[in-house]
PDB file of C-alpha atoms in Angstrom:
ATOM      1  CA  UNK M1048     -19.279  22.473 -11.672  1.00  0.00           C
ATOM      2  CA  UNK M1049     -18.372  18.869 -10.324  1.00  0.00           C
ATOM      3  CA  UNK M1050     -14.864  17.070 -10.912  1.00  0.00           C
ATOM      4  CA  UNK M1051     -16.313  15.147 -13.876  1.00  0.00           C
ATOM      5  CA  UNK M1052     -17.567  18.267 -15.945  1.00  0.00           C
ATOM      6  CA  UNK M1053     -14.011  20.073 -15.303  1.00  0.00           C
ATOM      7  CA  UNK M1054     -12.218  17.540 -17.213  1.00  0.00           C
ATOM      8  CA  UNK M1055     -11.588  17.617 -20.843  1.00  0.00           C
ATOM      9  CA  UNK M1056     -12.918  14.379 -22.602  1.00  0.00           C
ATOM     10  CA  UNK M1057     -12.211  12.928 -25.955  1.00  0.00           C
ATOM     11  CA  UNK M1058     -14.333  10.390 -27.960  1.00  0.00           C
ATOM     12  CA  UNK M1059     -12.684   6.789 -28.324  1.00  0.00           C
ATOM     13  CA  UNK M1060     -14.858   4.209 -30.373  1.00  0.00           C
ATOM     14  CA  UNK M1061     -14.031   0.672 -29.697  1.00  0.00           C
ATOM     15  CA  UNK M1062     -14.883  -1.508 -32.641  1.00  0.00           C
ATOM     16  CA  UNK M1063     -15.431  -5.110 -31.592  1.00  0.00           C
ATOM     17  CA  UNK M1064     -16.315  -7.485 -34.517  1.00  0.00           C
ATOM     18  CA  UNK M1065     -18.935  -5.098 -36.108  1.00  0.00           C
ATOM     19  CA  UNK M1066     -20.244  -3.706 -33.011  1.00  0.00           C
ATOM     20  CA  UNK M1067     -19.263   0.043 -32.013  1.00  0.00           C
ATOM     21  CA  UNK M1068     -19.097   1.402 -28.599  1.00  0.00           C
ATOM     22  CA  UNK M1069     -18.344   5.228 -28.082  1.00  0.00           C
ATOM     23  CA  UNK M1070     -16.483   5.974 -24.723  1.00  0.00           C
ATOM     24  CA  UNK M1071     -15.070   9.067 -22.922  1.00  0.00           C
ATOM     25  CA  UNK M1072     -11.320   9.287 -22.244  1.00  0.00           C
ATOM     26  CA  UNK M1073      -9.989  11.796 -20.363  1.00  0.00           C
ATOM     27  CA  UNK M1074      -6.367  13.191 -19.549  1.00  0.00           C
ATOM     28  CA  UNK M1075      -5.660  13.927 -15.809  1.00  0.00           C
ATOM     29  CA  UNK M1076      -2.616  13.084 -13.448  1.00  0.00           C
ATOM     30  CA  UNK M1077      -3.772   9.468 -14.325  1.00  0.00           C
ATOM     31  CA  UNK M1078      -5.565   9.112 -17.720  1.00  0.00           C
ATOM     32  CA  UNK M1079      -8.927   7.118 -17.809  1.00  0.00           C
ATOM     33  CA  UNK M1080     -12.260   6.506 -18.904  1.00  0.00           C
ATOM     34  CA  UNK M1081     -15.748   7.803 -17.638  1.00  0.00           C
ATOM     35  CA  UNK M1082     -17.518   4.782 -15.814  1.00  0.00           C
ATOM     36  CA  UNK M1083     -21.200   4.409 -15.356  1.00  0.00           C
ATOM     37  CA  UNK M1084     -22.899   3.643 -12.083  1.00  0.00           C
ATOM     38  CA  UNK M1085     -21.945  -0.113 -12.289  1.00  0.00           C
ATOM     39  CA  UNK M1086     -18.037   0.684 -12.682  1.00  0.00           C
ATOM     40  CA  UNK M1087     -18.233  -0.292 -16.328  1.00  0.00           C
ATOM     41  CA  UNK M1088     -17.266   2.022 -19.247  1.00  0.00           C
ATOM     42  CA  UNK M1089     -19.784   4.481 -20.116  1.00  0.00           C
ATOM     43  CA  UNK M1090     -20.606   3.884 -23.680  1.00  0.00           C
ATOM     44  CA  UNK M1091     -23.103   4.556 -26.649  1.00  0.00           C
ATOM     45  CA  UNK M1092     -23.543   2.758 -29.683  1.00  0.00           C
ATOM     46  CA  UNK M1093     -23.427   5.977 -32.135  1.00  0.00           C
ATOM     47  CA  UNK M1094     -21.220   9.093 -31.917  1.00  0.00           C
ATOM     48  CA  UNK M1095     -24.368  11.348 -32.039  1.00  0.00           C
ATOM     49  CA  UNK M1096     -25.918   9.695 -28.650  1.00  0.00           C
ATOM     50  CA  UNK M1097     -22.577   9.954 -27.042  1.00  0.00           C
ATOM     51  CA  UNK M1098     -22.232  13.638 -28.051  1.00  0.00           C
ATOM     52  CA  UNK M1099     -25.851  14.316 -26.918  1.00  0.00           C
ATOM     53  CA  UNK M1100     -25.294  12.947 -23.432  1.00  0.00           C
ATOM     54  CA  UNK M1101     -22.089  14.958 -22.836  1.00  0.00           C
ATOM     55  CA  UNK M1102     -23.865  18.203 -23.903  1.00  0.00           C
ATOM     56  CA  UNK M1103     -26.813  17.177 -21.368  1.00  0.00           C
ATOM     57  CA  UNK M1104     -24.070  16.399 -18.418  1.00  0.00           C
ATOM     58  CA  UNK M1105     -22.067  19.692 -19.356  1.00  0.00           C
ATOM     59  CA  UNK M1106     -18.870  17.763 -20.369  1.00  0.00           C
ATOM     60  CA  UNK M1107     -16.176  19.450 -22.336  1.00  0.00           C
ATOM     61  CA  UNK M1108     -15.921  17.130 -25.162  1.00  0.00           C
ATOM     62  CA  UNK M1109     -13.583  17.294 -28.159  1.00  0.00           C
ATOM     63  CA  UNK M1110     -15.509  15.631 -30.818  1.00  0.00           C
ATOM     64  CA  UNK M1111     -12.867  16.644 -33.875  1.00  0.00           C
ATOM     65  CA  UNK M1112     -10.509  13.738 -32.913  1.00  0.00           C
ATOM     66  CA  UNK M1113     -11.964  10.450 -32.443  1.00  0.00           C
ATOM     67  CA  UNK M1114      -9.502   7.378 -31.573  1.00  0.00           C
ATOM     68  CA  UNK M1115     -10.630   4.224 -33.073  1.00  0.00           C
ATOM     69  CA  UNK M1116      -9.472   0.862 -31.222  1.00  0.00           C
ATOM     70  CA  UNK M1117     -10.407  -2.035 -33.347  1.00  0.00           C
ATOM     71  CA  UNK M1118     -10.265  -5.743 -32.278  1.00  0.00           C
ATOM     72  CA  UNK M1119      -9.388  -6.152 -35.965  1.00  0.00           C
ATOM     73  CA  UNK M1120      -5.780  -5.669 -34.780  1.00  0.00           C
ATOM     74  CA  UNK M1121      -5.863  -8.928 -33.462  1.00  0.00           C
ATOM     75  CA  UNK M1122      -6.164 -10.719 -37.016  1.00  0.00           C
ATOM     76  CA  UNK M1123      -2.449 -12.268 -37.968  1.00  0.00           C
ATOM     77  CA  UNK M1124      -1.066 -10.167 -35.249  1.00  0.00           C
ATOM     78  CA  UNK M1125       1.959 -12.386 -35.305  1.00  0.00           C
ATOM     79  CA  UNK M1126       2.600 -11.958 -38.977  1.00  0.00           C
ATOM     80  CA  UNK M1127       1.645  -8.379 -39.705  1.00  0.00           C
ATOM     81  CA  UNK M1128       3.629  -5.401 -40.030  1.00  0.00           C
ATOM     82  CA  UNK M1129       4.206  -3.760 -36.397  1.00  0.00           C
ATOM     83  CA  UNK M1130       3.398  -0.103 -36.817  1.00  0.00           C
ATOM     84  CA  UNK M1131       4.810   1.600 -33.683  1.00  0.00           C
ATOM     85  CA  UNK M1132       2.383   4.287 -33.350  1.00  0.00           C
ATOM     86  CA  UNK M1133      -0.548   2.153 -33.870  1.00  0.00           C
ATOM     87  CA  UNK M1134       0.490  -0.458 -31.348  1.00  0.00           C
ATOM     88  CA  UNK M1135       1.666   2.107 -28.891  1.00  0.00           C
ATOM     89  CA  UNK M1136      -1.812   3.838 -29.209  1.00  0.00           C
ATOM     90  CA  UNK M1137      -3.435   0.783 -28.599  1.00  0.00           C
ATOM     91  CA  UNK M1138      -1.491  -0.398 -25.548  1.00  0.00           C
ATOM     92  CA  UNK M1139      -1.748   2.852 -24.095  1.00  0.00           C
ATOM     93  CA  UNK M1140      -5.621   3.170 -24.390  1.00  0.00           C
ATOM     94  CA  UNK M1141      -5.967  -0.579 -23.417  1.00  0.00           C
ATOM     95  CA  UNK M1142      -3.757   0.350 -20.274  1.00  0.00           C
ATOM     96  CA  UNK M1143      -6.037   3.241 -19.535  1.00  0.00           C
ATOM     97  CA  UNK M1144      -9.218   1.031 -19.480  1.00  0.00           C
ATOM     98  CA  UNK M1145      -7.661  -1.647 -17.374  1.00  0.00           C
ATOM     99  CA  UNK M1146      -6.733   1.248 -14.935  1.00  0.00           C
ATOM    100  CA  UNK M1147     -10.188   2.807 -15.057  1.00  0.00           C
ATOM    101  CA  UNK M1148     -11.803  -0.526 -14.144  1.00  0.00           C
ATOM    102  CA  UNK M1149      -9.250  -1.634 -11.613  1.00  0.00           C
ATOM    103  CA  UNK M1150      -7.927  -4.706 -13.740  1.00  0.00           C
ATOM    104  CA  UNK M1151      -4.410  -6.154 -13.865  1.00  0.00           C
ATOM    105  CA  UNK M1152      -2.942  -5.712 -17.365  1.00  0.00           C
ATOM    106  CA  UNK M1153       0.232  -7.542 -18.326  1.00  0.00           C
ATOM    107  CA  UNK M1154       1.385  -4.606 -20.681  1.00  0.00           C
ATOM    108  CA  UNK M1155       1.564  -2.787 -17.323  1.00  0.00           C
ATOM    109  CA  UNK M1156       3.775  -5.366 -15.731  1.00  0.00           C
ATOM    110  CA  UNK M1157       6.834  -3.558 -14.596  1.00  0.00           C
ATOM    111  CA  UNK M1158       8.670  -6.337 -13.586  1.00  0.00           C
ATOM    112  CA  UNK M1159       8.407  -8.208 -16.708  1.00  0.00           C
ATOM    113  CA  UNK M1160      11.398  -7.010 -18.598  1.00  0.00           C
ATOM    114  CA  UNK M1161      10.219  -8.739 -21.786  1.00  0.00           C
ATOM    115  CA  UNK M1162       7.128  -6.351 -21.803  1.00  0.00           C
ATOM    116  CA  UNK M1163       9.116  -3.295 -20.615  1.00  0.00           C
ATOM    117  CA  UNK M1164      11.722  -3.886 -23.428  1.00  0.00           C
ATOM    118  CA  UNK M1165       8.969  -4.339 -26.120  1.00  0.00           C
ATOM    119  CA  UNK M1166       7.110  -1.118 -24.875  1.00  0.00           C
ATOM    120  CA  UNK M1167      10.362   0.683 -24.867  1.00  0.00           C
ATOM    121  CA  UNK M1168      10.937  -0.520 -28.747  1.00  0.00           C
ATOM    122  CA  UNK M1169       7.498   0.457 -29.424  1.00  0.00           C
ATOM    123  CA  UNK M1170       7.983   4.001 -27.792  1.00  0.00           C
ATOM    124  CA  UNK M1171      11.431   4.352 -29.800  1.00  0.00           C
ATOM    125  CA  UNK M1172      10.054   3.210 -32.899  1.00  0.00           C
ATOM    126  CA  UNK M1173       7.763   6.259 -33.296  1.00  0.00           C
ATOM    127  CA  UNK M1174      10.673   8.323 -33.540  1.00  0.00           C
ATOM    128  CA  UNK M1175       9.226  11.150 -31.449  1.00  0.00           C
ATOM    129  CA  UNK M1176      12.579  12.025 -30.276  1.00  0.00           C
ATOM    130  CA  UNK M1177      14.329  12.179 -33.492  1.00  0.00           C
ATOM    131  CA  UNK M1178      15.568  15.361 -34.604  1.00  0.00           C
ATOM    132  CA  UNK M1179      15.545  16.772 -38.139  1.00  0.00           C
ATOM    133  CA  UNK M1180      18.391  14.856 -40.018  1.00  0.00           C
ATOM    134  CA  UNK M1181      19.016  12.213 -37.632  1.00  0.00           C
ATOM    135  CA  UNK M1182      18.364   8.508 -38.495  1.00  0.00           C
ATOM    136  CA  UNK M1183      15.065   6.936 -37.663  1.00  0.00           C
ATOM    137  CA  UNK M1184      14.976   4.027 -35.535  1.00  0.00           C
ATOM    138  CA  UNK M1185      13.124   1.160 -37.084  1.00  0.00           C
ATOM    139  CA  UNK M1186      12.717  -2.066 -34.807  1.00  0.00           C
ATOM    140  CA  UNK M1187      13.118  -5.448 -35.766  1.00  0.00           C
ATOM    141  CA  UNK M1188      10.881  -7.652 -34.067  1.00  0.00           C
ATOM    142  CA  UNK M1189      11.633 -11.434 -33.019  1.00  0.00           C
ATOM    143  CA  UNK M1190       9.091 -14.166 -32.952  1.00  0.00           C
ATOM    144  CA  UNK M1191       9.143 -14.187 -29.121  1.00  0.00           C
ATOM    145  CA  UNK M1192       8.602 -10.071 -29.334  1.00  0.00           C
ATOM    146  CA  UNK M1193       5.670 -10.880 -31.545  1.00  0.00           C
ATOM    147  CA  UNK M1194       3.967 -13.427 -29.582  1.00  0.00           C
ATOM    148  CA  UNK M1195       4.280 -11.027 -26.423  1.00  0.00           C
ATOM    149  CA  UNK M1196       2.839  -8.225 -28.577  1.00  0.00           C
ATOM    150  CA  UNK M1197      -0.201 -10.607 -29.296  1.00  0.00           C
ATOM    151  CA  UNK M1198      -0.347 -11.622 -25.753  1.00  0.00           C
ATOM    152  CA  UNK M1199      -0.501  -7.869 -24.375  1.00  0.00           C
ATOM    153  CA  UNK M1200      -3.195  -6.817 -27.033  1.00  0.00           C
ATOM    154  CA  UNK M1201      -5.225  -9.994 -26.456  1.00  0.00           C
ATOM    155  CA  UNK M1202      -5.093  -9.286 -22.699  1.00  0.00           C
ATOM    156  CA  UNK M1203      -6.076  -5.581 -23.325  1.00  0.00           C
ATOM    157  CA  UNK M1204      -9.016  -6.480 -25.371  1.00  0.00           C
ATOM    158  CA  UNK M1205     -10.287  -8.969 -22.757  1.00  0.00           C
ATOM    159  CA  UNK M1206     -10.133  -6.446 -19.864  1.00  0.00           C
ATOM    160  CA  UNK M1207     -11.823  -3.965 -22.683  1.00  0.00           C
ATOM    161  CA  UNK M1208     -14.647  -6.627 -23.097  1.00  0.00           C
ATOM    162  CA  UNK M1209     -15.181  -6.771 -19.283  1.00  0.00           C
ATOM    163  CA  UNK M1210     -15.439  -2.985 -19.032  1.00  0.00           C
ATOM    164  CA  UNK M1211     -18.023  -2.920 -21.617  1.00  0.00           C
ATOM    165  CA  UNK M1212     -19.803  -6.010 -20.207  1.00  0.00           C
ATOM    166  CA  UNK M1213     -19.384  -8.238 -23.348  1.00  0.00           C
ATOM    167  CA  UNK M1214     -18.796 -11.987 -23.325  1.00  0.00           C
ATOM    168  CA  UNK M1215     -16.024 -12.277 -25.861  1.00  0.00           C
ATOM    169  CA  UNK M1216     -13.186 -14.852 -26.268  1.00  0.00           C
ATOM    170  CA  UNK M1217      -9.741 -13.557 -27.470  1.00  0.00           C
ATOM    171  CA  UNK M1218      -7.778 -16.424 -27.160  1.00  0.00           C
ATOM    172  CA  UNK M1219      -7.599 -16.655 -30.914  1.00  0.00           C
ATOM    173  CA  UNK M1220      -7.422 -14.092 -33.578  1.00  0.00           C
ATOM    174  CA  UNK M1221     -10.207 -11.618 -33.472  1.00  0.00           C
ATOM    175  CA  UNK M1222     -12.757 -11.644 -30.761  1.00  0.00           C
ATOM    176  CA  UNK M1223     -15.978 -14.039 -30.777  1.00  0.00           C
ATOM    177  CA  UNK M1224     -18.833 -13.513 -28.858  1.00  0.00           C
ATOM    178  CA  UNK M1225     -19.606 -16.297 -26.288  1.00  0.00           C
TER     179      UNK M1225
END
């Protein structure tokens, strides 16, 4: 059994505009995505095709929990309610995409104090460390922080488009195919 087959994989569905791309995410010392021979994300247009590929290749694939990442999150991002667990999942998933295809992602910039502060607010806003009976943390977002969240998400989707070999423009709102 080779290294790829030994990993546990989960399906991640990326939805950009109305197009769907089923990809394979894995947990490891460093999490990532399965790549094709060109260094792009291995993807399929349907769940059935992705599952068939995984079975044919002998992958251990969890199909019960499919994470869906949609470019729709970019619509009115500066005005919408920031759901910490949703944005943190997107941030982490887009970070894994960037790492997999060797791209720099501004969400991973450890030297940018603003980005790190926002990431920490999202993390603590998920309240995973809160014990029963303790008060939940509900972050308040400044306009500057909302702009940074939008910038991080757009950069992540720009990288995702590169990983899927799509010509998309994420400069305003939801993606547009070029």
